[in-house]
PDB file of C-alpha atoms in Angstrom:
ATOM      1  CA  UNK A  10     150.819 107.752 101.732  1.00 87.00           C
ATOM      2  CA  UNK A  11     147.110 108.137 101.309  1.00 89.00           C
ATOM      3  CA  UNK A  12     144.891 108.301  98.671  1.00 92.00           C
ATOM      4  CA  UNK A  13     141.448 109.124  97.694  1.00 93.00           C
ATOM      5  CA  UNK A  14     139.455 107.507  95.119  1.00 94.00           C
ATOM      6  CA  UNK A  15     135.524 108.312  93.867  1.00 92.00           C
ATOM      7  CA  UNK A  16     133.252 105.616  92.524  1.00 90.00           C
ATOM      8  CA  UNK A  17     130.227 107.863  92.346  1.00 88.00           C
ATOM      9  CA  UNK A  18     127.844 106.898  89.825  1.00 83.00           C
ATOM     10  CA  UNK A  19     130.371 103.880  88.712  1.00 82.00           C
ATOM     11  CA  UNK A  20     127.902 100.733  88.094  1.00 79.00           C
ATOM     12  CA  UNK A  21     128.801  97.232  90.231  1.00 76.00           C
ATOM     13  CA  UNK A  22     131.317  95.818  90.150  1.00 78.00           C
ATOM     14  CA  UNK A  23     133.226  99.233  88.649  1.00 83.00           C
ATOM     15  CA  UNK A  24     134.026 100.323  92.523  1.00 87.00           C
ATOM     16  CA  UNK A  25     135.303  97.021  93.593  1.00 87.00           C
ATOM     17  CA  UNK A  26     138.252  97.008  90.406  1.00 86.00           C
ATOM     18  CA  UNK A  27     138.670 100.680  90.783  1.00 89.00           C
ATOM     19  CA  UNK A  28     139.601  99.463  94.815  1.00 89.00           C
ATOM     20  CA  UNK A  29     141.540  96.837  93.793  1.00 87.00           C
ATOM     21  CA  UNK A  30     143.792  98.990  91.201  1.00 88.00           C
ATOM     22  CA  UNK A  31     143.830 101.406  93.953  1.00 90.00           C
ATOM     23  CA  UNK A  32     145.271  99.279  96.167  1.00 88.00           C
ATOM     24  CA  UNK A  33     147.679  97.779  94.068  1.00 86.00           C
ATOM     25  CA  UNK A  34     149.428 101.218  94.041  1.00 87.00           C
ATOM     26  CA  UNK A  35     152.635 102.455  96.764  1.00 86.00           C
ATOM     27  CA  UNK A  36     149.910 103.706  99.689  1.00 89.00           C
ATOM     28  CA  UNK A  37     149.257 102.707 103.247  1.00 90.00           C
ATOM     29  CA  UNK A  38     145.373 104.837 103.220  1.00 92.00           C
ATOM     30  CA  UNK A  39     143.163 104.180 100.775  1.00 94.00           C
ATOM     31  CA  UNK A  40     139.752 106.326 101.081  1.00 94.00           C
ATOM     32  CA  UNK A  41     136.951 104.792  98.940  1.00 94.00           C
ATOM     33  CA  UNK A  42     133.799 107.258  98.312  1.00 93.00           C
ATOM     34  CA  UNK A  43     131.031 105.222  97.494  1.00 90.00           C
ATOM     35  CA  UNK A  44     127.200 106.370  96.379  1.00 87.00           C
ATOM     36  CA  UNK A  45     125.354 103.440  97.181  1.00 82.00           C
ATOM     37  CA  UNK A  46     125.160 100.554 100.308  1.00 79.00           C
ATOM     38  CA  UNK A  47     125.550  97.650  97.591  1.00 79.00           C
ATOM     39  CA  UNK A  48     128.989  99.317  96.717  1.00 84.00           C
ATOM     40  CA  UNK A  49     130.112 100.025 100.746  1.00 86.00           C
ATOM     41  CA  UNK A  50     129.368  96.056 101.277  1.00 84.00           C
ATOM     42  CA  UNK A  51     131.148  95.080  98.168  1.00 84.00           C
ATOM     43  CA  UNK A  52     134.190  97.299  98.165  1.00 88.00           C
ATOM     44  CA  UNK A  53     134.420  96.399 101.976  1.00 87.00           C
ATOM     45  CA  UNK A  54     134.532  92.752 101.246  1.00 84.00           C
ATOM     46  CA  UNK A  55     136.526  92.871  98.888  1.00 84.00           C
ATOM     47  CA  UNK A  56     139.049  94.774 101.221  1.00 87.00           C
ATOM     48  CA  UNK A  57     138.591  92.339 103.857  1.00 85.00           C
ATOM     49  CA  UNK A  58     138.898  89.201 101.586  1.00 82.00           C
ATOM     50  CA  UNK A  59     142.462  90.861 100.558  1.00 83.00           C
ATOM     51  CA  UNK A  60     143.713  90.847 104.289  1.00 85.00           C
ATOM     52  CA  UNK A  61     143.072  94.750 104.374  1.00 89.00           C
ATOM     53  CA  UNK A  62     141.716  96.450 107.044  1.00 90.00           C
ATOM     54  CA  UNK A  63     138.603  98.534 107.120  1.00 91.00           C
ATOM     55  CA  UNK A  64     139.764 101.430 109.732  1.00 91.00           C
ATOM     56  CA  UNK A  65     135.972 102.985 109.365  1.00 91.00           C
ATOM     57  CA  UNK A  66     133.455 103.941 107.313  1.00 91.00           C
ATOM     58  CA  UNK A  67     131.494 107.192 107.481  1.00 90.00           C
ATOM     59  CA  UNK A  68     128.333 108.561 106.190  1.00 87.00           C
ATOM     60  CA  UNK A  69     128.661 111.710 104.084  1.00 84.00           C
ATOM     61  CA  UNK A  70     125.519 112.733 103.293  1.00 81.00           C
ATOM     62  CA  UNK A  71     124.134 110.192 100.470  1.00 82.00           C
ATOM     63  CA  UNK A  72     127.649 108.902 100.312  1.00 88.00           C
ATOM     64  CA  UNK A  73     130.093 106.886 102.231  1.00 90.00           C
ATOM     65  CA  UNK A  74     133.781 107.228 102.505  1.00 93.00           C
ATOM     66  CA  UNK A  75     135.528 103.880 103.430  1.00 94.00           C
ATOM     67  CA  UNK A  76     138.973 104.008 104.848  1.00 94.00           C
ATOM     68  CA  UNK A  77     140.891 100.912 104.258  1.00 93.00           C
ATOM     69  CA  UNK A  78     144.524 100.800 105.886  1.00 92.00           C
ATOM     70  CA  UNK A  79     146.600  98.543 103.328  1.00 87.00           C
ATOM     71  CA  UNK A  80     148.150  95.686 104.811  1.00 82.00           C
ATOM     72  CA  UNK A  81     147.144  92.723 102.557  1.00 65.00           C
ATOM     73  CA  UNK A  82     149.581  90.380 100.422  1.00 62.00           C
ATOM     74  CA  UNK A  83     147.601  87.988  99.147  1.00 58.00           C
ATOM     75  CA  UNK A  84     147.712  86.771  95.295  1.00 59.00           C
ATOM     76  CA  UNK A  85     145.482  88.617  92.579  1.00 59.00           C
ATOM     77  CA  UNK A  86     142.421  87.396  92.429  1.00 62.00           C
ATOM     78  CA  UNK A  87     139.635  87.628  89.853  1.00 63.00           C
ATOM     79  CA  UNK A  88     136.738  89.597  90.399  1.00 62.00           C
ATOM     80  CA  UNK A  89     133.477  88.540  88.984  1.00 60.00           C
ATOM     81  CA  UNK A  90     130.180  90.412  89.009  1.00 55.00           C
ATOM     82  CA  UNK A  91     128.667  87.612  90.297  1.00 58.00           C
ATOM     83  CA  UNK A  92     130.797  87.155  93.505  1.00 64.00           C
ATOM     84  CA  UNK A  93     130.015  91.228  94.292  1.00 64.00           C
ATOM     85  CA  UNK A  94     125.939  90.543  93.887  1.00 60.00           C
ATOM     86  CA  UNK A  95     125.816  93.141  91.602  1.00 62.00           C
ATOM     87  CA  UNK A  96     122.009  93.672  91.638  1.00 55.00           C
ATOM     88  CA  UNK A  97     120.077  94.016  88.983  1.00 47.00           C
ATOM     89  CA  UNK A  98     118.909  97.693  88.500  1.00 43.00           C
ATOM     90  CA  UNK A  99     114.689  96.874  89.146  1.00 46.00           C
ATOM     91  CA  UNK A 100     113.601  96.663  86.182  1.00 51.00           C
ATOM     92  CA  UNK A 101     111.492  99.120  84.672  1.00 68.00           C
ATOM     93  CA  UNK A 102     107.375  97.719  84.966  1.00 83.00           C
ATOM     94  CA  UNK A 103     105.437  96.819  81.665  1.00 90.00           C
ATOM     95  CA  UNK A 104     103.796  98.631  79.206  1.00 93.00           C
ATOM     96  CA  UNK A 105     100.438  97.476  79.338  1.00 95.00           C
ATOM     97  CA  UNK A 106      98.591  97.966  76.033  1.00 96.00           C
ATOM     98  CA  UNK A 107      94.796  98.095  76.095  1.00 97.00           C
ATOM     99  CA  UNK A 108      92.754  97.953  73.038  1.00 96.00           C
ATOM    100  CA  UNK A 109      89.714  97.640  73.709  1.00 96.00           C
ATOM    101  CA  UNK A 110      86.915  98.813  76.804  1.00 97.00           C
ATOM    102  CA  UNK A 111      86.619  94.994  77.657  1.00 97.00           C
ATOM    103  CA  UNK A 112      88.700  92.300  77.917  1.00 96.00           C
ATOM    104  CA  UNK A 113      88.495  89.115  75.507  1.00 95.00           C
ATOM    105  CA  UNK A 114      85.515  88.448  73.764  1.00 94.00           C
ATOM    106  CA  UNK A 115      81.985  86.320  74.490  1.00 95.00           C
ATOM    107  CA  UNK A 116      79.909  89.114  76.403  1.00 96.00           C
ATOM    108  CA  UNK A 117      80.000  92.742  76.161  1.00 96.00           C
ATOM    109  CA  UNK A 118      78.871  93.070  79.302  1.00 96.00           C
ATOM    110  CA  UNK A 119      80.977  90.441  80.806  1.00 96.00           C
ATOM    111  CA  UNK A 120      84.405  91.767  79.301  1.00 97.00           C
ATOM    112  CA  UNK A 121      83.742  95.280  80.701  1.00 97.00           C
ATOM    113  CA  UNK A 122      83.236  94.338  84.536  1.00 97.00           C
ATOM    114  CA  UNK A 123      86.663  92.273  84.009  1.00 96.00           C
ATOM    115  CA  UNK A 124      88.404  95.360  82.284  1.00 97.00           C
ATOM    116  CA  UNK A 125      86.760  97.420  85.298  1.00 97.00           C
ATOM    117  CA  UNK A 126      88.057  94.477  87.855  1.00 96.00           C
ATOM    118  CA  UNK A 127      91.429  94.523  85.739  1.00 96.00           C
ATOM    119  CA  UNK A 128      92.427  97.669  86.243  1.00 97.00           C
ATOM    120  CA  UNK A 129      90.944  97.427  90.173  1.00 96.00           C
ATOM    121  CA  UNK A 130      93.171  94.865  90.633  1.00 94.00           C
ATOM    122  CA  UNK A 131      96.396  96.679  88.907  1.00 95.00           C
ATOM    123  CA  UNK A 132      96.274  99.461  92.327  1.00 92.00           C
ATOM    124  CA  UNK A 133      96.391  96.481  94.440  1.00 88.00           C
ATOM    125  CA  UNK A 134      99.069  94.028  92.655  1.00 89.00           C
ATOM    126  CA  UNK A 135     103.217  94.663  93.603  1.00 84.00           C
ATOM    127  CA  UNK A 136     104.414  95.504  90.118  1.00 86.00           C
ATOM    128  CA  UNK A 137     102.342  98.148  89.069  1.00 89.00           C
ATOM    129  CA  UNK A 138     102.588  98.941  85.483  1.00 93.00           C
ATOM    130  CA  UNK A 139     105.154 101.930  84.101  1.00 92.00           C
ATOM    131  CA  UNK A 140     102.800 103.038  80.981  1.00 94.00           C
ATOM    132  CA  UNK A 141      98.898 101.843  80.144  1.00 96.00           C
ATOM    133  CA  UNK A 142      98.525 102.366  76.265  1.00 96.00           C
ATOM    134  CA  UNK A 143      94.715 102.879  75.365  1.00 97.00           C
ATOM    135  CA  UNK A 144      93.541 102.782  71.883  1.00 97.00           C
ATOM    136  CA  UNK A 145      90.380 101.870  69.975  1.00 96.00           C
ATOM    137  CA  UNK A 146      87.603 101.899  72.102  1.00 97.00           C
ATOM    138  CA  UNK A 147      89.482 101.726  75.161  1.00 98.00           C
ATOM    139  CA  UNK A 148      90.074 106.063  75.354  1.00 97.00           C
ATOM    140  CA  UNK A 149      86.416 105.221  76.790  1.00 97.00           C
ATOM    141  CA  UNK A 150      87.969 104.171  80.191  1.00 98.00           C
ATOM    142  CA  UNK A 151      89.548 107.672  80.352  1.00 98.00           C
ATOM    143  CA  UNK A 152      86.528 110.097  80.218  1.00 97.00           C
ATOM    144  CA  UNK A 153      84.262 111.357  81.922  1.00 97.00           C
ATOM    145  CA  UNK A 154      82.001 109.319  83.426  1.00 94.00           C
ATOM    146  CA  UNK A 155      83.635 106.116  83.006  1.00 96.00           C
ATOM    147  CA  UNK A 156      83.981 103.695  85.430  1.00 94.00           C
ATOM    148  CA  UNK A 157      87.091 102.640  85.396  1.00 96.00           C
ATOM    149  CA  UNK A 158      88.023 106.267  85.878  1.00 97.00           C
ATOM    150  CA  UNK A 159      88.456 107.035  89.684  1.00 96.00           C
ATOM    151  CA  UNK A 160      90.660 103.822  89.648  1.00 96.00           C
ATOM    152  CA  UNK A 161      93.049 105.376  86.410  1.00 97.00           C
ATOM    153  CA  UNK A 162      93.188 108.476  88.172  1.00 97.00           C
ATOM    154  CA  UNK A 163      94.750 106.858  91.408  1.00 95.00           C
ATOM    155  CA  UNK A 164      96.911 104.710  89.068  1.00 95.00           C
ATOM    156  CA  UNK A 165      98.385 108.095  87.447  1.00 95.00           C
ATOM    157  CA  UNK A 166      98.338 109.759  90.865  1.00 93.00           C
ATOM    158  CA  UNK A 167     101.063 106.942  91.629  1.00 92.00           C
ATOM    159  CA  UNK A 168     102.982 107.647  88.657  1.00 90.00           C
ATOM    160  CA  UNK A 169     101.955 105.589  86.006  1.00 94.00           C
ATOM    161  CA  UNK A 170     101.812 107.066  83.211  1.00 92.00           C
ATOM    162  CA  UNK A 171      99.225 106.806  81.056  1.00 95.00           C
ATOM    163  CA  UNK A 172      98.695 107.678  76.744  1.00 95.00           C
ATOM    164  CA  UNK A 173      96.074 108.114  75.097  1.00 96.00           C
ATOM    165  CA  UNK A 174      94.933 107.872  71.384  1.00 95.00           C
ATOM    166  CA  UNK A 175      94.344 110.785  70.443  1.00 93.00           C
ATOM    167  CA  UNK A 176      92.786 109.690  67.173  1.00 93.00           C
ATOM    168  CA  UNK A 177      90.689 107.570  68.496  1.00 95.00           C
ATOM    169  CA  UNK A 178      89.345 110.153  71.110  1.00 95.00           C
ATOM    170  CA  UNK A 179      88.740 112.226  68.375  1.00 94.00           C
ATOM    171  CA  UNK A 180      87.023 109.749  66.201  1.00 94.00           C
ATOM    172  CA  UNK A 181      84.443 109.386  69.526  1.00 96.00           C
ATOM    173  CA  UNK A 182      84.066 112.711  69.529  1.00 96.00           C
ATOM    174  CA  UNK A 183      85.217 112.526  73.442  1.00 96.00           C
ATOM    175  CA  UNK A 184      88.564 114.157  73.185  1.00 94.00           C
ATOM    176  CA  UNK A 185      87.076 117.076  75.947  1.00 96.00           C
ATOM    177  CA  UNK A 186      85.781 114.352  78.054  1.00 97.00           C
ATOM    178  CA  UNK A 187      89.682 113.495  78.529  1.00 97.00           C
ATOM    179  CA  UNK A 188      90.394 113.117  82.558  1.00 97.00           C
ATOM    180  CA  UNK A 189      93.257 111.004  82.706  1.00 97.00           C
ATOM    181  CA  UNK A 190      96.294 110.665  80.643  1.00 95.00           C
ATOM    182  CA  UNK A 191      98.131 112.381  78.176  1.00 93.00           C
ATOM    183  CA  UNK A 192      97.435 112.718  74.346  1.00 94.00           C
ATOM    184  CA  UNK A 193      98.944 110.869  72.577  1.00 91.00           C
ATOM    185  CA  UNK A 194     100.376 109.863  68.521  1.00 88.00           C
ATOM    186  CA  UNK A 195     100.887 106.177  67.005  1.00 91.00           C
ATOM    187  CA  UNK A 196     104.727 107.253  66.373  1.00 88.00           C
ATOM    188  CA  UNK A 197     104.866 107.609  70.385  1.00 85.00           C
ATOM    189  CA  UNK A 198     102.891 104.578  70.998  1.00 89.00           C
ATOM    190  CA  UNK A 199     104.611 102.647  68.315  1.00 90.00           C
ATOM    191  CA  UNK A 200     108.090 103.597  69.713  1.00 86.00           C
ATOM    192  CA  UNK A 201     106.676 102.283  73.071  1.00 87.00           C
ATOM    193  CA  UNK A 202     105.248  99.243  72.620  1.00 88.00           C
ATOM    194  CA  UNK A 203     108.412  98.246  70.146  1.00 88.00           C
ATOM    195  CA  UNK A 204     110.571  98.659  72.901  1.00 79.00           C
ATOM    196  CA  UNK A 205     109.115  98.215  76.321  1.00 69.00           C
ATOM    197  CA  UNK A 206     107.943  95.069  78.019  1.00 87.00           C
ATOM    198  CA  UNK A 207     104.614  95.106  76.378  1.00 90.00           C
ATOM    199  CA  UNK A 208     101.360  93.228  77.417  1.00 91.00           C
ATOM    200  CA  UNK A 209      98.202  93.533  75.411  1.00 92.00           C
ATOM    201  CA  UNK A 210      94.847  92.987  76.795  1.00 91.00           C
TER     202      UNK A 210
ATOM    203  CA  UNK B   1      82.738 102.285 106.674  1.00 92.00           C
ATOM    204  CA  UNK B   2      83.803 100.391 103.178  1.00 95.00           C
ATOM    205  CA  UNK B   3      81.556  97.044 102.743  1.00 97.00           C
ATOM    206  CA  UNK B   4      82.206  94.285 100.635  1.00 96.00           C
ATOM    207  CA  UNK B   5      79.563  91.958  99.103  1.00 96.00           C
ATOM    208  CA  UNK B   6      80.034  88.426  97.563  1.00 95.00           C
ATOM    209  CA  UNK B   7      78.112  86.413  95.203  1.00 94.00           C
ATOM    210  CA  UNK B   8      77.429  83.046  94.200  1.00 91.00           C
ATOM    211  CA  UNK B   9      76.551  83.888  90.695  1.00 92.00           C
ATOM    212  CA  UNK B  10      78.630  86.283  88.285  1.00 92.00           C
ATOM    213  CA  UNK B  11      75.336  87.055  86.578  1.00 94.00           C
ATOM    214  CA  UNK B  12      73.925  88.016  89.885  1.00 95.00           C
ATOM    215  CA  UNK B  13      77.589  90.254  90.775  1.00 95.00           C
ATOM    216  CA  UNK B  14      76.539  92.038  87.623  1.00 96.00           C
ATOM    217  CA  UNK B  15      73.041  92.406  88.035  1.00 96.00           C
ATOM    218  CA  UNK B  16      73.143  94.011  91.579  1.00 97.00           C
ATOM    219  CA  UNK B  17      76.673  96.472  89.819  1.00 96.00           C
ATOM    220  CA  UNK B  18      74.074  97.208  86.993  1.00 96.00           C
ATOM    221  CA  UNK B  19      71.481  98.503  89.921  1.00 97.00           C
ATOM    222  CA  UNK B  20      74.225 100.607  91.896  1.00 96.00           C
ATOM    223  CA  UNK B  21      75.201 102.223  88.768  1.00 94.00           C
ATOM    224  CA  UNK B  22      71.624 102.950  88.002  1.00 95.00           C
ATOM    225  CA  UNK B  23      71.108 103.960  91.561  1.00 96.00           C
ATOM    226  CA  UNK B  24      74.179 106.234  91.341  1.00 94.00           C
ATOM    227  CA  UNK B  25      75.500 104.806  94.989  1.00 95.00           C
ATOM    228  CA  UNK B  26      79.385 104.895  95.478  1.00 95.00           C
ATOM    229  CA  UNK B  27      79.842 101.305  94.703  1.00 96.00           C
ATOM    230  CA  UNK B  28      82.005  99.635  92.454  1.00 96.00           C
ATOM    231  CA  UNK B  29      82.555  95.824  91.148  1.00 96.00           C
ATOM    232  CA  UNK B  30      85.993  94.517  92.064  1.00 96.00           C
ATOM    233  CA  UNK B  31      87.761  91.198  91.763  1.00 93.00           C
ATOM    234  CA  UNK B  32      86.902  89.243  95.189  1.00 93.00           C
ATOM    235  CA  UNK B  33      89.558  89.718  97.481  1.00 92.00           C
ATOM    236  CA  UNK B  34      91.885  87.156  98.130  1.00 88.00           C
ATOM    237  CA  UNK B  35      91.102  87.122 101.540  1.00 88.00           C
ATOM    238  CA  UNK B  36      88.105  86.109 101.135  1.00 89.00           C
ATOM    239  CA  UNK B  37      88.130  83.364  98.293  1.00 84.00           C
ATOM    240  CA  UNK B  38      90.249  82.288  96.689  1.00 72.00           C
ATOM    241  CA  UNK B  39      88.283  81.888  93.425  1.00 68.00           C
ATOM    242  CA  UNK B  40      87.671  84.122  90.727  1.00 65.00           C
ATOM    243  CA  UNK B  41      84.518  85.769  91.003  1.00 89.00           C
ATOM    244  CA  UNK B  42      83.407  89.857  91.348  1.00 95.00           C
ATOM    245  CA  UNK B  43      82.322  91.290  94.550  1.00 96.00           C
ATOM    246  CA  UNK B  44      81.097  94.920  95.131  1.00 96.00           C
ATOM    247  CA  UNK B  45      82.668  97.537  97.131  1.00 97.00           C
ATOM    248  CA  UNK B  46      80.660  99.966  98.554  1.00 97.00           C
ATOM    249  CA  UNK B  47      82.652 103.150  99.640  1.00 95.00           C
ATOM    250  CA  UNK B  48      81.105 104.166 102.691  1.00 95.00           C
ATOM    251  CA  UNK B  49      78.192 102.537 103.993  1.00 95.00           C
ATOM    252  CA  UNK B  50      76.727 100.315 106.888  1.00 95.00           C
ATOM    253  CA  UNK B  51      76.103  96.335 106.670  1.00 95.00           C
ATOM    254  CA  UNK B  52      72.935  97.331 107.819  1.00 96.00           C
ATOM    255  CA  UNK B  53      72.211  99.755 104.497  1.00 96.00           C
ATOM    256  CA  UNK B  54      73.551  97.687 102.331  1.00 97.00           C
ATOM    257  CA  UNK B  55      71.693  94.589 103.447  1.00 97.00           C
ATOM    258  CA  UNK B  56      68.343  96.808 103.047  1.00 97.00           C
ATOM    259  CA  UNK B  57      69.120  97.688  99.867  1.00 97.00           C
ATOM    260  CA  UNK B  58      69.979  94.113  98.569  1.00 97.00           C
ATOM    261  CA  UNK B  59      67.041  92.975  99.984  1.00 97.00           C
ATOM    262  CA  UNK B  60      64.440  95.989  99.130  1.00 97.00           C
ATOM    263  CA  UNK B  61      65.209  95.646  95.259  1.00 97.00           C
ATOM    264  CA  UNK B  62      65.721  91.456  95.275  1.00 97.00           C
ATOM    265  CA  UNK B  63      69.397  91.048  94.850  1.00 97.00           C
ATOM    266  CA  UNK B  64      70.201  88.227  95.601  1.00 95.00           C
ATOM    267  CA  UNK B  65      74.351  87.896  97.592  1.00 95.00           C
ATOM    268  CA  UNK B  66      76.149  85.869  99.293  1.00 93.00           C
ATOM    269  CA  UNK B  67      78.017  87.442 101.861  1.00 94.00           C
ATOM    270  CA  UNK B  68      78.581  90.701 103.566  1.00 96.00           C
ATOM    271  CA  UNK B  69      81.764  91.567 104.846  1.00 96.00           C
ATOM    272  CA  UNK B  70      82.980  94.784 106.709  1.00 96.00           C
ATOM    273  CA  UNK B  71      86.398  95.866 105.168  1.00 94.00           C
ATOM    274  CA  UNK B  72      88.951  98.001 107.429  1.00 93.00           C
ATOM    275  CA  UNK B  73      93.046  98.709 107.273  1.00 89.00           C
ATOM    276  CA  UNK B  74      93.928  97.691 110.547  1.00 89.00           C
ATOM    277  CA  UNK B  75      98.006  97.992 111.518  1.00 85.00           C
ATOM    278  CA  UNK B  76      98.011  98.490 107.443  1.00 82.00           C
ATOM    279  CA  UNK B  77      96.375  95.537 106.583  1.00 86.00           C
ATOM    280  CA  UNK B  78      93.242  94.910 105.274  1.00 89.00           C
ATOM    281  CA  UNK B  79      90.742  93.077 107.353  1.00 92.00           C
ATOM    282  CA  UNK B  80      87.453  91.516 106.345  1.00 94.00           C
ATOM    283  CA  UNK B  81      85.161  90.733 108.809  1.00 93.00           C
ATOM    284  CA  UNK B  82      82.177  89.123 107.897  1.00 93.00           C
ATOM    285  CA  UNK B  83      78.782  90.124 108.993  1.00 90.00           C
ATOM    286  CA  UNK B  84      75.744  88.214 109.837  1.00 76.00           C
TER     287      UNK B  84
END
């Protein structure tokens, strides 16, 4: 008897102990569709490991159907999350908070060349921010004119995103000099930076 | 052809950024590259320019830099080359 099982969208190790109750069943087939190459390597070793055999495994589309002909005995095992390398989803990037043009204090002139450098740098580095926060008098970075502008626009271009005060844009009077970013409230920012991976400059 | 110019001084990084602002010239301070020093310092980037060019300039309005390097992706990589 054969049988078909689907562990689209199921998060590791969820396909591996929907295989193993599978298998546990009266069947001599057991198909295993899996949406992910993390899942085909786990749910195949695990088959394997049982003293199953792994007749083939095909590529449909974004998915992969495993056929495993049942032929193992061996005792129950437990599965742990940690045998099946469940990886860990990549983490969303930080929330980087700027509040101010410059960074630190000492010298005006100083802190703004290392904001400009900063945010230079943050194109170049591996993990790239998910969210820059401006506030205060860093909605100056954003407008037209600035500096550190170009740089913010290739930052959104690579989609991070990027909110603005909008009070404080206001309270420059720049808020039409806007050309990067989104508008944006303290209850926004607030529920941001209260729940992301925050880092303030 | 992008250029890259070092300094030994940050106040003299700045002075020469303050000049190319001034100037309006498609230039821009940025952190020294790794792959150059290791140490912290700024360096500016200009966009699109010769080592010849930007040597005049330096020169003509008494900036005083360290090094001049020639910056291209080659294979995707960045190269620096630098120019005497």
């Amino acid at each position: 008897m054969k049988k078909t099982i689907d562990t689209s969208g199921q998060a590791c190790p969820k396909p591996v102990l929907m295989t193993k109750d599978a298998l546990v069943e009266n069947i001599d087939e057991l198909v295993v569709v899996v949406d992910n190459p993390a899942a085909k390597e786990n749910v195949s070793r695990f088959a394997t490991k049982q003293g199953h055999t792994i007749k083939n495994i095909k590529d449909v589309g974004t998915k992969f159907e495993i056929t495993i002909l049942k032929g193992g005995n061996k005792e129950e095992t437990e599965i742990s999350a940690e045998e099946f390398n469940c990886a860990v989803l990549p983490s969303k990037g930080k929330t980087i908070f700027l509040s101010k043009n410059k960074v630190g204090e000492g010298d005006d002139e100083l802190g703004q060349n290392l904001m400009k450098a900063f945010i230079y740098s943050l194109i170049e580095v591996k993990n790239t921010p998910s969210t820059i926060v401006f506030m205060n008098s860093a909605v100056r970075l954003c407008v037209e004119g600035a500096e550190a502008l170009p740089n913010l626009q290739k930052l959104a271009e690579s989609g991070v995103e990027m909110l603005v005060c909008g009070t404080c844009l206001n309270f420059f009077g720049i808020a039409e000099k806007l050309r990067v970013g989104n508008v944006s409230n303290m209850y926004d920012i607030a529920t941001l930076l209260t729940s992301e991976n925050t880092l303030t400059i | 052809m992008e250029i890259v110019i070092t300094f030994k001084l940050t106040h003299n990084a700045m002075k020469a950024k303050r000049k190319v602002l001034f100037d309006k010239l498609s230039a821009e301070i940025i952190p020294t590259p790794r792959e150059i020093s290791k140490e912290c310092g700024f360096s500016l980037l200009f966009h699109d320019s010769t080592s010849e060019d930007v040597r005049d300039y330096l020169d003509t309005n008494e900036l005083k830099f360290s090094k001049i390097y020639l910056r291209a992706v080659v294979e995707g990589e960045r190269k620096y080359e630098e120019n005497n």
